[in-house]
Structure formats: structure tokens, C-alpha cells
């Protein structure tokens, strides 16, 4: 192999492993890659009623002219999935609700959510335009951002994570080690009685924030092979969302 071939192969392999941060959910300038304002506590899901959407209703506005029909259809599909699997509903914000609604836009790079849960200001979800099925327009990526909006953090900061994954600190780009810290002991976050979920749509890919293309999250059990799927909510994601919003039958 000549040097050029080696270089091309190297780039190809690294690209396949998401090196350095090609995944649009793993932006270097966001907390944990896609959260604008770091949560006070780093755990799995909020159980602070104050920051849950009132009456289990997310009132949103889609910024006009930012999405094509095919993108609108996928955003709608993600909302429908969440509505069908839980008691959470999505509806257009009224004028009066705008100041604490969810604004969905494509104006920035990457896929991200400004802040976890419902706030006293406009939350903002960014979905950079990609062809359907790619990047931020994988259905699971859109659902992932909606679950941040509803109050969930990433799976790997759950309190029980060290029993299920090894964080390979030696492979994490030092600048981004913060994204893997989960040492809060007192907090209003909870896993809602559910076990660590490798299949969660909130789980990182195994090489997230790697400095060398090697895994940063290594499953300790055999069932951990699908980490980072963006196809849809896992069964445990569904249960946790229903428990978070105290849906009928889950209280
Ligand atoms: C957080 O949890 C503590 C202890 O359970 C509780 O006293 C406090 O009111 C909670 N804070 C909020 C904002 O819900
Ligand atoms: C709460 O949501 C339910 C179901 O959509 C609706 O019927 C009801 O009017 C809402 N209540 C308030 C106070 O907004
Ligand atoms: C929600 O708002 C959009 C954009 O203004 C509008 O096209 C749509 O018809 C509205 N949907 C409902 C149910 O009011
Ligand atoms: C929300 O913000 C508004 C305006 O900044 C303020 O008047 C109101 O008291 C705030 N509410 C809460 C619950 O913080
Ligand atoms: Zn995320």
C-alpha cells in the first residue's frame, strides 16, 4: 500500500468511527454534545414537577420556512410516536404560551436542545437539515431531542452506569471528559426504578467524544451491543417517559 492509500483508509476508518465529532448530536461546543444549558444535576431523567411540561402538554412552534415537507413529516412522526406511547401530547403554542414554549428550528449546526424540560423561557430545539434518515433526520435523533425537551438526560450518566458500562477515560478527548461525569449524589433526577438501558434512544454511540477512534463507552454485559441506536424509543424509554409524566397506569 502506498502512503496515499494508507491515508485514505485511515480517514475512511476514522470517519466510520465518528472521528472526531461527525455525529451531529455530538457537537464540541454543547454540554454532552447536544444540550445548550448544562443541567444542575447530571443524571438520567428529571422528576422535578416544576420542570415537567404542565398538563403533560408540549406547546411548540415550528419556525416558518426552516423545514421542507419531508422534514415536517418526520418531526410530526416523532411527535406522534411519543403521543402514541405515552400520555404526553404536542400542540401548537398559543400566542400567550410563546414565552415558555418549544421553538423548533434548523438555523444552527447539529441537533440540540437548549435546556432539559419546561422552563420559564422559550426552549429551543435545533435540527440541522439532513436528508430523511440521516443525521438529525433519523427518526430516533428527533425523538432523542424531544426526550431532552421532556426532561431526560443521556443514558450513560444514570447513577447505576458503572455496573453496566466502563467509561474508557483513556480514550476520551480530555476537553470533553465533563460529558461523562455522573457523580451527583443528591439530586432530583431519577431512573424511575428502571435498569440501565443499553437500547435507549438516549444512549451515546460507543465512540462518543473519542480522541482516537477507540470506544469511550464499553458495555460490561453482552446485551450491550446496540448502544447508540437511533431507530426509536426502547421499551424502557417508553416506561420511563410514562412514569416521568405519571401517565395513567404508571403512577
Ligand atoms: C428536590 O428534591 C428534594 C428532596 O427530595 C426536595 O426537597 C426539593 O423540593 C426538590 N426540589 C424541587 C425543585 O423539586
Ligand atoms: C389538559 O389536557 C387535557 C387533555 O388534552 C385537556 O382536555 C385539558 O383541557 C387540559 N387542561 C388544561 C388546564 O389545560
Ligand atoms: C399549527 O400551526 C401551523 C403553523 O402555523 C399550522 O399550519 C397548523 O395548521 C396548526 N395546527 C393546528 C392543529 O392548529
Ligand atoms: C417567569 O418569568 C417571568 C418574567 O420574567 C416572571 O414574571 C415570573 O415570575 C417567572 N415565573 C417563575 C415561576 O419563575
Ligand atoms: Zn442528546
PDB file of C-alpha atoms and ligand atoms in Angstrom:
ATOM      1  CA  UNK A   1       0.000   0.000   0.000  1.00  0.00           C
ATOM      2  CA  UNK A   2       1.330   3.408  -0.809  1.00  0.00           C
ATOM      3  CA  UNK A   3       1.090   6.356   1.522  1.00  0.00           C
ATOM      4  CA  UNK A   4      -1.940   7.863  -0.170  1.00  0.00           C
ATOM      5  CA  UNK A   5      -3.875   4.625   0.156  1.00  0.00           C
ATOM      6  CA  UNK A   6      -2.960   4.413   3.819  1.00  0.00           C
ATOM      7  CA  UNK A   7      -4.130   7.976   4.336  1.00  0.00           C
ATOM      8  CA  UNK A   8      -7.428   7.335   2.563  1.00  0.00           C
ATOM      9  CA  UNK A   9      -8.010   4.146   4.516  1.00  0.00           C
ATOM     10  CA  UNK A  10      -7.198   5.925   7.773  1.00  0.00           C
ATOM     11  CA  UNK A  11      -9.668   8.698   7.048  1.00  0.00           C
ATOM     12  CA  UNK A  12     -12.305   6.194   5.958  1.00  0.00           C
ATOM     13  CA  UNK A  13     -11.919   4.092   9.085  1.00  0.00           C
ATOM     14  CA  UNK A  14     -11.953   7.114  11.336  1.00  0.00           C
ATOM     15  CA  UNK A  15     -14.955   8.550   9.528  1.00  0.00           C
ATOM     16  CA  UNK A  16     -16.792   5.285  10.098  1.00  0.00           C
ATOM     17  CA  UNK A  17     -15.970   5.528  13.763  1.00  0.00           C
ATOM     18  CA  UNK A  18     -17.214   9.065  14.048  1.00  0.00           C
ATOM     19  CA  UNK A  19     -13.864  10.707  14.481  1.00  0.00           C
ATOM     20  CA  UNK A  20     -13.589  13.346  15.677  1.00  0.00           C
ATOM     21  CA  UNK A  21     -17.200  14.514  16.024  1.00  0.00           C
ATOM     22  CA  UNK A  22     -19.084  13.871  12.832  1.00  0.00           C
ATOM     23  CA  UNK A  23     -22.236  12.809  14.616  1.00  0.00           C
ATOM     24  CA  UNK A  24     -24.424  15.932  14.635  1.00  0.00           C
ATOM     25  CA  UNK A  25     -25.614  15.055  18.160  1.00  0.00           C
ATOM     26  CA  UNK A  26     -22.021  15.336  19.433  1.00  0.00           C
ATOM     27  CA  UNK A  27     -21.210  18.960  18.964  1.00  0.00           C
ATOM     28  CA  UNK A  28     -17.984  20.057  20.692  1.00  0.00           C
ATOM     29  CA  UNK A  29     -19.487  23.315  21.937  1.00  0.00           C
ATOM     30  CA  UNK A  30     -22.531  21.854  23.696  1.00  0.00           C
ATOM     31  CA  UNK A  31     -22.829  20.139  27.066  1.00  0.00           C
ATOM     32  CA  UNK A  32     -22.848  16.367  26.440  1.00  0.00           C
ATOM     33  CA  UNK A  33     -22.882  17.230  22.736  1.00  0.00           C
ATOM     34  CA  UNK A  34     -26.428  18.470  22.328  1.00  0.00           C
ATOM     35  CA  UNK A  35     -27.608  20.303  25.464  1.00  0.00           C
ATOM     36  CA  UNK A  36     -27.243  24.099  25.493  1.00  0.00           C
ATOM     37  CA  UNK A  37     -27.512  24.840  29.203  1.00  0.00           C
ATOM     38  CA  UNK A  38     -25.899  22.231  31.471  1.00  0.00           C
ATOM     39  CA  UNK A  39     -28.400  20.769  33.919  1.00  0.00           C
ATOM     40  CA  UNK A  40     -27.698  21.414  37.586  1.00  0.00           C
ATOM     41  CA  UNK A  41     -27.544  17.705  38.178  1.00  0.00           C
ATOM     42  CA  UNK A  42     -26.218  15.081  35.856  1.00  0.00           C
ATOM     43  CA  UNK A  43     -28.391  12.030  35.970  1.00  0.00           C
ATOM     44  CA  UNK A  44     -30.959  10.315  33.847  1.00  0.00           C
ATOM     45  CA  UNK A  45     -34.379  11.915  33.983  1.00  0.00           C
ATOM     46  CA  UNK A  46     -35.920  14.860  35.803  1.00  0.00           C
ATOM     47  CA  UNK A  47     -38.534  14.249  38.410  1.00  0.00           C
ATOM     48  CA  UNK A  48     -38.942  17.849  39.422  1.00  0.00           C
ATOM     49  CA  UNK A  49     -42.568  18.684  38.743  1.00  0.00           C
ATOM     50  CA  UNK A  50     -41.599  22.304  38.235  1.00  0.00           C
ATOM     51  CA  UNK A  51     -39.724  21.428  35.049  1.00  0.00           C
ATOM     52  CA  UNK A  52     -42.171  18.944  33.603  1.00  0.00           C
ATOM     53  CA  UNK A  53     -44.483  20.274  30.916  1.00  0.00           C
ATOM     54  CA  UNK A  54     -47.739  21.415  32.513  1.00  0.00           C
ATOM     55  CA  UNK A  55     -50.723  19.186  31.903  1.00  0.00           C
ATOM     56  CA  UNK A  56     -48.348  16.802  30.044  1.00  0.00           C
ATOM     57  CA  UNK A  57     -48.541  19.116  27.058  1.00  0.00           C
ATOM     58  CA  UNK A  58     -45.633  20.368  24.982  1.00  0.00           C
ATOM     59  CA  UNK A  59     -46.726  23.550  23.239  1.00  0.00           C
ATOM     60  CA  UNK A  60     -44.483  24.230  20.315  1.00  0.00           C
ATOM     61  CA  UNK A  61     -43.887  26.449  17.375  1.00  0.00           C
ATOM     62  CA  UNK A  62     -42.031  25.402  14.246  1.00  0.00           C
ATOM     63  CA  UNK A  63     -40.127  28.303  12.831  1.00  0.00           C
ATOM     64  CA  UNK A  64     -41.642  29.073   9.430  1.00  0.00           C
ATOM     65  CA  UNK A  65     -39.720  28.238   6.257  1.00  0.00           C
ATOM     66  CA  UNK A  66     -36.989  26.332   8.083  1.00  0.00           C
ATOM     67  CA  UNK A  67     -38.017  22.830   7.031  1.00  0.00           C
ATOM     68  CA  UNK A  68     -39.147  21.159   3.842  1.00  0.00           C
ATOM     69  CA  UNK A  69     -42.279  18.994   3.758  1.00  0.00           C
ATOM     70  CA  UNK A  70     -40.282  15.786   4.196  1.00  0.00           C
ATOM     71  CA  UNK A  71     -38.676  17.207   7.351  1.00  0.00           C
ATOM     72  CA  UNK A  72     -42.014  18.408   8.712  1.00  0.00           C
ATOM     73  CA  UNK A  73     -43.397  14.926   8.168  1.00  0.00           C
ATOM     74  CA  UNK A  74     -40.587  13.358  10.210  1.00  0.00           C
ATOM     75  CA  UNK A  75     -40.944  15.886  13.042  1.00  0.00           C
ATOM     76  CA  UNK A  76     -44.675  15.138  13.099  1.00  0.00           C
ATOM     77  CA  UNK A  77     -43.958  11.401  13.040  1.00  0.00           C
ATOM     78  CA  UNK A  78     -41.656  11.734  16.064  1.00  0.00           C
ATOM     79  CA  UNK A  79     -44.338  13.672  17.967  1.00  0.00           C
ATOM     80  CA  UNK A  80     -46.961  11.081  17.021  1.00  0.00           C
ATOM     81  CA  UNK A  81     -44.751   8.251  18.241  1.00  0.00           C
ATOM     82  CA  UNK A  82     -44.326   9.894  21.635  1.00  0.00           C
ATOM     83  CA  UNK A  83     -48.053  10.662  21.838  1.00  0.00           C
ATOM     84  CA  UNK A  84     -48.996   7.096  20.969  1.00  0.00           C
ATOM     85  CA  UNK A  85     -46.622   5.592  23.511  1.00  0.00           C
ATOM     86  CA  UNK A  86     -47.376   7.924  26.419  1.00  0.00           C
ATOM     87  CA  UNK A  87     -49.894  10.441  27.725  1.00  0.00           C
ATOM     88  CA  UNK A  88     -47.745  13.376  26.572  1.00  0.00           C
ATOM     89  CA  UNK A  89     -49.320  15.477  23.868  1.00  0.00           C
ATOM     90  CA  UNK A  90     -47.954  18.062  21.473  1.00  0.00           C
ATOM     91  CA  UNK A  91     -49.920  21.042  20.266  1.00  0.00           C
ATOM     92  CA  UNK A  92     -49.322  24.429  18.682  1.00  0.00           C
ATOM     93  CA  UNK A  93     -48.431  27.117  21.186  1.00  0.00           C
ATOM     94  CA  UNK A  94     -50.917  29.925  21.586  1.00  0.00           C
ATOM     95  CA  UNK A  95     -49.677  33.494  21.437  1.00  0.00           C
ATOM     96  CA  UNK A  96     -49.727  33.680  25.237  1.00  0.00           C
ATOM     97  CA  UNK A  97     -47.733  30.471  25.591  1.00  0.00           C
ATOM     98  CA  UNK A  98     -44.927  31.523  23.243  1.00  0.00           C
ATOM     99  CA  UNK A  99     -42.733  32.795  26.077  1.00  0.00           C
ATOM    100  CA  UNK A 100     -42.386  29.321  27.558  1.00  0.00           C
ATOM    101  CA  UNK A 101     -42.979  27.149  24.527  1.00  0.00           C
ATOM    102  CA  UNK A 102     -40.702  24.968  22.451  1.00  0.00           C
ATOM    103  CA  UNK A 103     -39.352  26.564  19.298  1.00  0.00           C
ATOM    104  CA  UNK A 104     -38.172  24.097  16.658  1.00  0.00           C
ATOM    105  CA  UNK A 105     -35.734  25.432  14.111  1.00  0.00           C
ATOM    106  CA  UNK A 106     -32.937  24.391  11.770  1.00  0.00           C
ATOM    107  CA  UNK A 107     -30.909  27.555  11.956  1.00  0.00           C
ATOM    108  CA  UNK A 108     -27.850  26.169  13.751  1.00  0.00           C
ATOM    109  CA  UNK A 109     -25.455  23.335  13.103  1.00  0.00           C
ATOM    110  CA  UNK A 110     -26.148  19.939  14.643  1.00  0.00           C
ATOM    111  CA  UNK A 111     -29.088  18.561  16.589  1.00  0.00           C
ATOM    112  CA  UNK A 112     -29.526  20.037  20.028  1.00  0.00           C
ATOM    113  CA  UNK A 113     -31.895  21.152  22.757  1.00  0.00           C
ATOM    114  CA  UNK A 114     -31.325  24.355  24.689  1.00  0.00           C
ATOM    115  CA  UNK A 115     -32.401  23.081  28.097  1.00  0.00           C
ATOM    116  CA  UNK A 116     -33.933  19.995  29.696  1.00  0.00           C
ATOM    117  CA  UNK A 117     -37.630  20.188  30.440  1.00  0.00           C
ATOM    118  CA  UNK A 118     -40.146  23.002  30.685  1.00  0.00           C
ATOM    119  CA  UNK A 119     -38.835  26.436  31.630  1.00  0.00           C
ATOM    120  CA  UNK A 120     -39.803  29.976  32.182  1.00  0.00           C
ATOM    121  CA  UNK A 121     -38.438  30.926  28.783  1.00  0.00           C
ATOM    122  CA  UNK A 122     -38.569  29.606  25.244  1.00  0.00           C
ATOM    123  CA  UNK A 123     -36.839  26.263  24.930  1.00  0.00           C
ATOM    124  CA  UNK A 124     -35.242  25.682  21.583  1.00  0.00           C
ATOM    125  CA  UNK A 125     -34.660  22.522  19.610  1.00  0.00           C
ATOM    126  CA  UNK A 126     -32.366  22.663  16.607  1.00  0.00           C
ATOM    127  CA  UNK A 127     -32.470  20.078  13.851  1.00  0.00           C
ATOM    128  CA  UNK A 128     -29.927  20.764  11.161  1.00  0.00           C
ATOM    129  CA  UNK A 129     -31.302  19.782   7.779  1.00  0.00           C
ATOM    130  CA  UNK A 130     -30.200  16.390   6.523  1.00  0.00           C
ATOM    131  CA  UNK A 131     -31.823  14.099   4.016  1.00  0.00           C
ATOM    132  CA  UNK A 132     -34.521  11.957   5.636  1.00  0.00           C
ATOM    133  CA  UNK A 133     -32.957   9.058   7.506  1.00  0.00           C
ATOM    134  CA  UNK A 134     -29.616  10.773   8.008  1.00  0.00           C
ATOM    135  CA  UNK A 135     -28.014  12.866  10.779  1.00  0.00           C
ATOM    136  CA  UNK A 136     -30.594  14.886  12.694  1.00  0.00           C
ATOM    137  CA  UNK A 137     -33.332  13.488  10.447  1.00  0.00           C
ATOM    138  CA  UNK A 138     -33.031   9.931  11.622  1.00  0.00           C
ATOM    139  CA  UNK A 139     -36.356   9.411  13.364  1.00  0.00           C
ATOM    140  CA  UNK A 140     -34.532   8.333  16.537  1.00  0.00           C
ATOM    141  CA  UNK A 141     -32.494  11.541  16.607  1.00  0.00           C
ATOM    142  CA  UNK A 142     -35.636  13.643  16.517  1.00  0.00           C
ATOM    143  CA  UNK A 143     -37.204  11.530  19.282  1.00  0.00           C
ATOM    144  CA  UNK A 144     -33.924  11.844  21.229  1.00  0.00           C
ATOM    145  CA  UNK A 145     -34.143  15.649  21.153  1.00  0.00           C
ATOM    146  CA  UNK A 146     -37.824  15.553  22.148  1.00  0.00           C
ATOM    147  CA  UNK A 147     -36.912  13.391  25.137  1.00  0.00           C
ATOM    148  CA  UNK A 148     -34.397  16.062  26.195  1.00  0.00           C
ATOM    149  CA  UNK A 149     -37.193  18.611  25.832  1.00  0.00           C
ATOM    150  CA  UNK A 150     -39.412  16.440  28.015  1.00  0.00           C
ATOM    151  CA  UNK A 151     -36.737  16.152  30.732  1.00  0.00           C
ATOM    152  CA  UNK A 152     -34.320  13.305  30.001  1.00  0.00           C
ATOM    153  CA  UNK A 153     -30.551  13.362  30.016  1.00  0.00           C
ATOM    154  CA  UNK A 154     -28.285  10.826  28.352  1.00  0.00           C
ATOM    155  CA  UNK A 155     -28.413   7.217  29.500  1.00  0.00           C
ATOM    156  CA  UNK A 156     -24.710   6.935  30.361  1.00  0.00           C
ATOM    157  CA  UNK A 157     -24.985   9.450  33.218  1.00  0.00           C
ATOM    158  CA  UNK A 158     -27.531   7.307  35.063  1.00  0.00           C
ATOM    159  CA  UNK A 159     -26.481   6.535  38.618  1.00  0.00           C
ATOM    160  CA  UNK A 160     -26.056   2.796  38.025  1.00  0.00           C
ATOM    161  CA  UNK A 161     -23.978   3.143  34.879  1.00  0.00           C
ATOM    162  CA  UNK A 162     -20.714   1.809  36.317  1.00  0.00           C
ATOM    163  CA  UNK A 163     -22.324  -1.599  36.782  1.00  0.00           C
ATOM    164  CA  UNK A 164     -23.224  -1.718  33.094  1.00  0.00           C
ATOM    165  CA  UNK A 165     -20.562   0.157  31.167  1.00  0.00           C
ATOM    166  CA  UNK A 166     -16.943   1.046  31.638  1.00  0.00           C
ATOM    167  CA  UNK A 167     -16.178   4.632  30.766  1.00  0.00           C
ATOM    168  CA  UNK A 168     -12.869   4.386  28.911  1.00  0.00           C
ATOM    169  CA  UNK A 169     -11.472   7.688  30.191  1.00  0.00           C
ATOM    170  CA  UNK A 170      -8.167   6.951  28.455  1.00  0.00           C
ATOM    171  CA  UNK A 171      -9.884   7.276  25.064  1.00  0.00           C
ATOM    172  CA  UNK A 172     -11.917  10.412  25.768  1.00  0.00           C
ATOM    173  CA  UNK A 173     -10.694  13.688  24.373  1.00  0.00           C
ATOM    174  CA  UNK A 174      -9.734  15.483  27.647  1.00  0.00           C
ATOM    175  CA  UNK A 175     -11.728  18.563  26.734  1.00  0.00           C
ATOM    176  CA  UNK A 176     -14.923  16.501  26.751  1.00  0.00           C
ATOM    177  CA  UNK A 177     -14.496  14.414  29.907  1.00  0.00           C
ATOM    178  CA  UNK A 178     -17.148  16.611  31.507  1.00  0.00           C
ATOM    179  CA  UNK A 179     -19.698  14.916  29.261  1.00  0.00           C
ATOM    180  CA  UNK A 180     -19.189  11.626  31.092  1.00  0.00           C
ATOM    181  CA  UNK A 181     -19.297  12.776  34.708  1.00  0.00           C
ATOM    182  CA  UNK A 182     -22.140  11.453  36.839  1.00  0.00           C
ATOM    183  CA  UNK A 183     -21.023  11.959  40.404  1.00  0.00           C
ATOM    184  CA  UNK A 184     -24.020  13.839  41.794  1.00  0.00           C
ATOM    185  CA  UNK A 185     -25.266  12.101  44.871  1.00  0.00           C
ATOM    186  CA  UNK A 186     -28.202  14.287  45.794  1.00  0.00           C
ATOM    187  CA  UNK A 187     -30.483  15.295  43.018  1.00  0.00           C
ATOM    188  CA  UNK A 188     -33.972  15.454  41.714  1.00  0.00           C
ATOM    189  CA  UNK A 189     -33.157  13.182  38.839  1.00  0.00           C
ATOM    190  CA  UNK A 190     -34.211   9.593  38.733  1.00  0.00           C
ATOM    191  CA  UNK A 191     -34.125   6.450  36.624  1.00  0.00           C
ATOM    192  CA  UNK A 192     -37.740   5.847  37.661  1.00  0.00           C
ATOM    193  CA  UNK A 193     -36.929   2.419  39.007  1.00  0.00           C
ATOM    194  CA  UNK A 194     -35.728   1.182  35.633  1.00  0.00           C
ATOM    195  CA  UNK A 195     -32.417  -0.517  34.977  1.00  0.00           C
ATOM    196  CA  UNK A 196     -29.611   0.839  32.804  1.00  0.00           C
ATOM    197  CA  UNK A 197     -30.762   0.616  29.218  1.00  0.00           C
ATOM    198  CA  UNK A 198     -28.215  -0.092  26.500  1.00  0.00           C
ATOM    199  CA  UNK A 199     -31.029   0.114  23.944  1.00  0.00           C
ATOM    200  CA  UNK A 200     -32.171   3.573  24.983  1.00  0.00           C
ATOM    201  CA  UNK A 201     -32.519   6.153  22.255  1.00  0.00           C
ATOM    202  CA  UNK A 202     -30.787   8.403  24.827  1.00  0.00           C
ATOM    203  CA  UNK A 203     -27.642   6.250  24.836  1.00  0.00           C
ATOM    204  CA  UNK A 204     -24.478   7.593  23.237  1.00  0.00           C
ATOM    205  CA  UNK A 205     -22.728   5.725  20.454  1.00  0.00           C
ATOM    206  CA  UNK A 206     -19.753   3.695  21.785  1.00  0.00           C
ATOM    207  CA  UNK A 207     -17.141   6.106  20.370  1.00  0.00           C
ATOM    208  CA  UNK A 208     -18.743   9.372  21.506  1.00  0.00           C
ATOM    209  CA  UNK A 209     -16.097  12.070  22.119  1.00  0.00           C
ATOM    210  CA  UNK A 210     -13.251   9.686  21.420  1.00  0.00           C
ATOM    211  CA  UNK A 211      -9.836  11.201  20.865  1.00  0.00           C
ATOM    212  CA  UNK A 212      -8.523   8.247  18.913  1.00  0.00           C
ATOM    213  CA  UNK A 213     -11.471   6.408  17.378  1.00  0.00           C
ATOM    214  CA  UNK A 214     -11.420   3.830  20.183  1.00  0.00           C
ATOM    215  CA  UNK A 215     -14.568   3.253  22.266  1.00  0.00           C
ATOM    216  CA  UNK A 216     -15.268   5.593  25.157  1.00  0.00           C
ATOM    217  CA  UNK A 217     -18.160   3.516  26.498  1.00  0.00           C
ATOM    218  CA  UNK A 218     -17.650  -0.224  26.774  1.00  0.00           C
ATOM    219  CA  UNK A 219     -20.601  -2.448  27.689  1.00  0.00           C
ATOM    220  CA  UNK A 220     -19.913  -4.822  30.569  1.00  0.00           C
ATOM    221  CA  UNK A 221     -22.694  -7.201  29.585  1.00  0.00           C
ATOM    222  CA  UNK A 222     -23.250  -8.994  26.359  1.00  0.00           C
ATOM    223  CA  UNK A 223     -26.620  -7.409  25.653  1.00  0.00           C
ATOM    224  CA  UNK A 224     -24.922  -4.026  25.244  1.00  0.00           C
ATOM    225  CA  UNK A 225     -24.226  -4.392  21.568  1.00  0.00           C
ATOM    226  CA  UNK A 226     -26.802  -1.976  20.180  1.00  0.00           C
ATOM    227  CA  UNK A 227     -25.669   1.094  22.141  1.00  0.00           C
ATOM    228  CA  UNK A 228     -26.439   4.283  20.276  1.00  0.00           C
ATOM    229  CA  UNK A 229     -29.415   3.101  18.207  1.00  0.00           C
ATOM    230  CA  UNK A 230     -31.482   5.916  16.708  1.00  0.00           C
ATOM    231  CA  UNK A 231     -34.397   3.893  15.409  1.00  0.00           C
ATOM    232  CA  UNK A 232     -36.880   4.707  18.140  1.00  0.00           C
ATOM    233  CA  UNK A 233     -37.763   4.528  21.836  1.00  0.00           C
ATOM    234  CA  UNK A 234     -36.835   1.330  23.653  1.00  0.00           C
ATOM    235  CA  UNK A 235     -39.384  -0.360  25.905  1.00  0.00           C
ATOM    236  CA  UNK A 236     -37.602   1.116  28.905  1.00  0.00           C
ATOM    237  CA  UNK A 237     -37.593   4.614  27.335  1.00  0.00           C
ATOM    238  CA  UNK A 238     -41.359   4.274  26.985  1.00  0.00           C
ATOM    239  CA  UNK A 239     -41.811   3.192  30.604  1.00  0.00           C
ATOM    240  CA  UNK A 240     -39.578   5.962  31.948  1.00  0.00           C
ATOM    241  CA  UNK A 241     -41.414   8.639  29.989  1.00  0.00           C
ATOM    242  CA  UNK A 242     -44.760   7.344  31.210  1.00  0.00           C
ATOM    243  CA  UNK A 243     -43.509   7.313  34.792  1.00  0.00           C
ATOM    244  CA  UNK A 244     -41.964  10.769  34.489  1.00  0.00           C
ATOM    245  CA  UNK A 245     -45.298  12.214  33.384  1.00  0.00           C
ATOM    246  CA  UNK A 246     -47.325   9.976  35.720  1.00  0.00           C
ATOM    247  CA  UNK A 247     -49.389   8.636  32.877  1.00  0.00           C
ATOM    248  CA  UNK A 248     -52.453   6.578  33.798  1.00  0.00           C
ATOM    249  CA  UNK A 249     -51.395   3.085  34.769  1.00  0.00           C
ATOM    250  CA  UNK A 250     -47.820   4.099  35.587  1.00  0.00           C
ATOM    251  CA  UNK A 251     -48.152   6.125  38.763  1.00  0.00           C
TER     252      UNK A 251
HETATM  253  C1  LIG B   1     -35.729  18.192  45.075  1.00  0.00           C
HETATM  254  O1  LIG B   1     -35.795  17.072  45.951  1.00  0.00           O
HETATM  255  C2  LIG B   1     -35.738  17.443  47.304  1.00  0.00           C
HETATM  256  C3  LIG B   1     -35.623  16.162  48.122  1.00  0.00           C
HETATM  257  O2  LIG B   1     -36.442  15.166  47.627  1.00  0.00           O
HETATM  258  C4  LIG B   1     -36.972  18.276  47.647  1.00  0.00           C
HETATM  259  O3  LIG B   1     -36.950  18.650  48.999  1.00  0.00           O
HETATM  260  C5  LIG B   1     -36.970  19.513  46.781  1.00  0.00           C
HETATM  261  O4  LIG B   1     -38.141  20.251  46.987  1.00  0.00           O
HETATM  262  C6  LIG B   1     -36.894  19.130  45.313  1.00  0.00           C
HETATM  263  N1  LIG B   1     -36.718  20.338  44.545  1.00  0.00           N
HETATM  264  C7  LIG B   1     -37.502  20.630  43.539  1.00  0.00           C
HETATM  265  C8  LIG B   1     -37.211  21.923  42.845  1.00  0.00           C
HETATM  266  O5  LIG B   1     -38.397  19.914  43.163  1.00  0.00           O
HETATM  267  C1  LIG B   2     -55.146  19.357  29.951  1.00  0.00           C
HETATM  268  O1  LIG B   2     -55.078  18.453  28.844  1.00  0.00           O
HETATM  269  C2  LIG B   2     -56.299  17.805  28.573  1.00  0.00           C
HETATM  270  C3  LIG B   2     -56.052  16.768  27.501  1.00  0.00           C
HETATM  271  O2  LIG B   2     -55.577  17.356  26.326  1.00  0.00           O
HETATM  272  C4  LIG B   2     -57.334  18.841  28.180  1.00  0.00           C
HETATM  273  O3  LIG B   2     -58.564  18.220  27.915  1.00  0.00           O
HETATM  274  C5  LIG B   2     -57.486  19.839  29.305  1.00  0.00           C
HETATM  275  O4  LIG B   2     -58.350  20.887  28.918  1.00  0.00           O
HETATM  276  C6  LIG B   2     -56.153  20.444  29.690  1.00  0.00           C
HETATM  277  N1  LIG B   2     -56.297  21.246  30.879  1.00  0.00           N
HETATM  278  C7  LIG B   2     -55.778  22.468  30.968  1.00  0.00           C
HETATM  279  C8  LIG B   2     -55.985  23.151  32.262  1.00  0.00           C
HETATM  280  O5  LIG B   2     -55.160  22.996  30.059  1.00  0.00           O
HETATM  281  C1  LIG B   3     -50.322  24.636  13.850  1.00  0.00           C
HETATM  282  O1  LIG B   3     -49.585  25.726  13.318  1.00  0.00           O
HETATM  283  C2  LIG B   3     -49.211  25.541  11.961  1.00  0.00           C
HETATM  284  C3  LIG B   3     -48.299  26.681  11.581  1.00  0.00           C
HETATM  285  O2  LIG B   3     -48.838  27.896  11.964  1.00  0.00           O
HETATM  286  C4  LIG B   3     -50.448  25.439  11.088  1.00  0.00           C
HETATM  287  O3  LIG B   3     -50.073  25.237   9.748  1.00  0.00           O
HETATM  288  C5  LIG B   3     -51.282  24.264  11.573  1.00  0.00           C
HETATM  289  O4  LIG B   3     -52.472  24.196  10.830  1.00  0.00           O
HETATM  290  C6  LIG B   3     -51.580  24.408  13.042  1.00  0.00           C
HETATM  291  N1  LIG B   3     -52.252  23.174  13.510  1.00  0.00           N
HETATM  292  C7  LIG B   3     -53.329  23.206  14.251  1.00  0.00           C
HETATM  293  C8  LIG B   3     -53.890  21.896  14.649  1.00  0.00           C
HETATM  294  O5  LIG B   3     -53.842  24.258  14.604  1.00  0.00           O
HETATM  295  C1  LIG B   4     -41.126  33.677  34.879  1.00  0.00           C
HETATM  296  O1  LIG B   4     -40.614  34.869  34.295  1.00  0.00           O
HETATM  297  C2  LIG B   4     -41.466  35.939  34.384  1.00  0.00           C
HETATM  298  C3  LIG B   4     -40.902  37.082  33.582  1.00  0.00           C
HETATM  299  O2  LIG B   4     -39.501  37.051  33.592  1.00  0.00           O
HETATM  300  C4  LIG B   4     -41.681  36.289  35.854  1.00  0.00           C
HETATM  301  O3  LIG B   4     -42.593  37.346  35.956  1.00  0.00           O
HETATM  302  C5  LIG B   4     -42.255  35.082  36.554  1.00  0.00           C
HETATM  303  O4  LIG B   4     -42.358  35.326  37.942  1.00  0.00           O
HETATM  304  C6  LIG B   4     -41.380  33.883  36.355  1.00  0.00           C
HETATM  305  N1  LIG B   4     -42.020  32.716  36.938  1.00  0.00           N
HETATM  306  C7  LIG B   4     -41.345  31.798  37.615  1.00  0.00           C
HETATM  307  C8  LIG B   4     -42.144  30.646  38.119  1.00  0.00           C
HETATM  308  O5  LIG B   4     -40.164  31.863  37.802  1.00  0.00           O
HETATM  309 ZN1  LIG B   5     -28.680  14.202  23.473  1.00  0.00          ZN
END
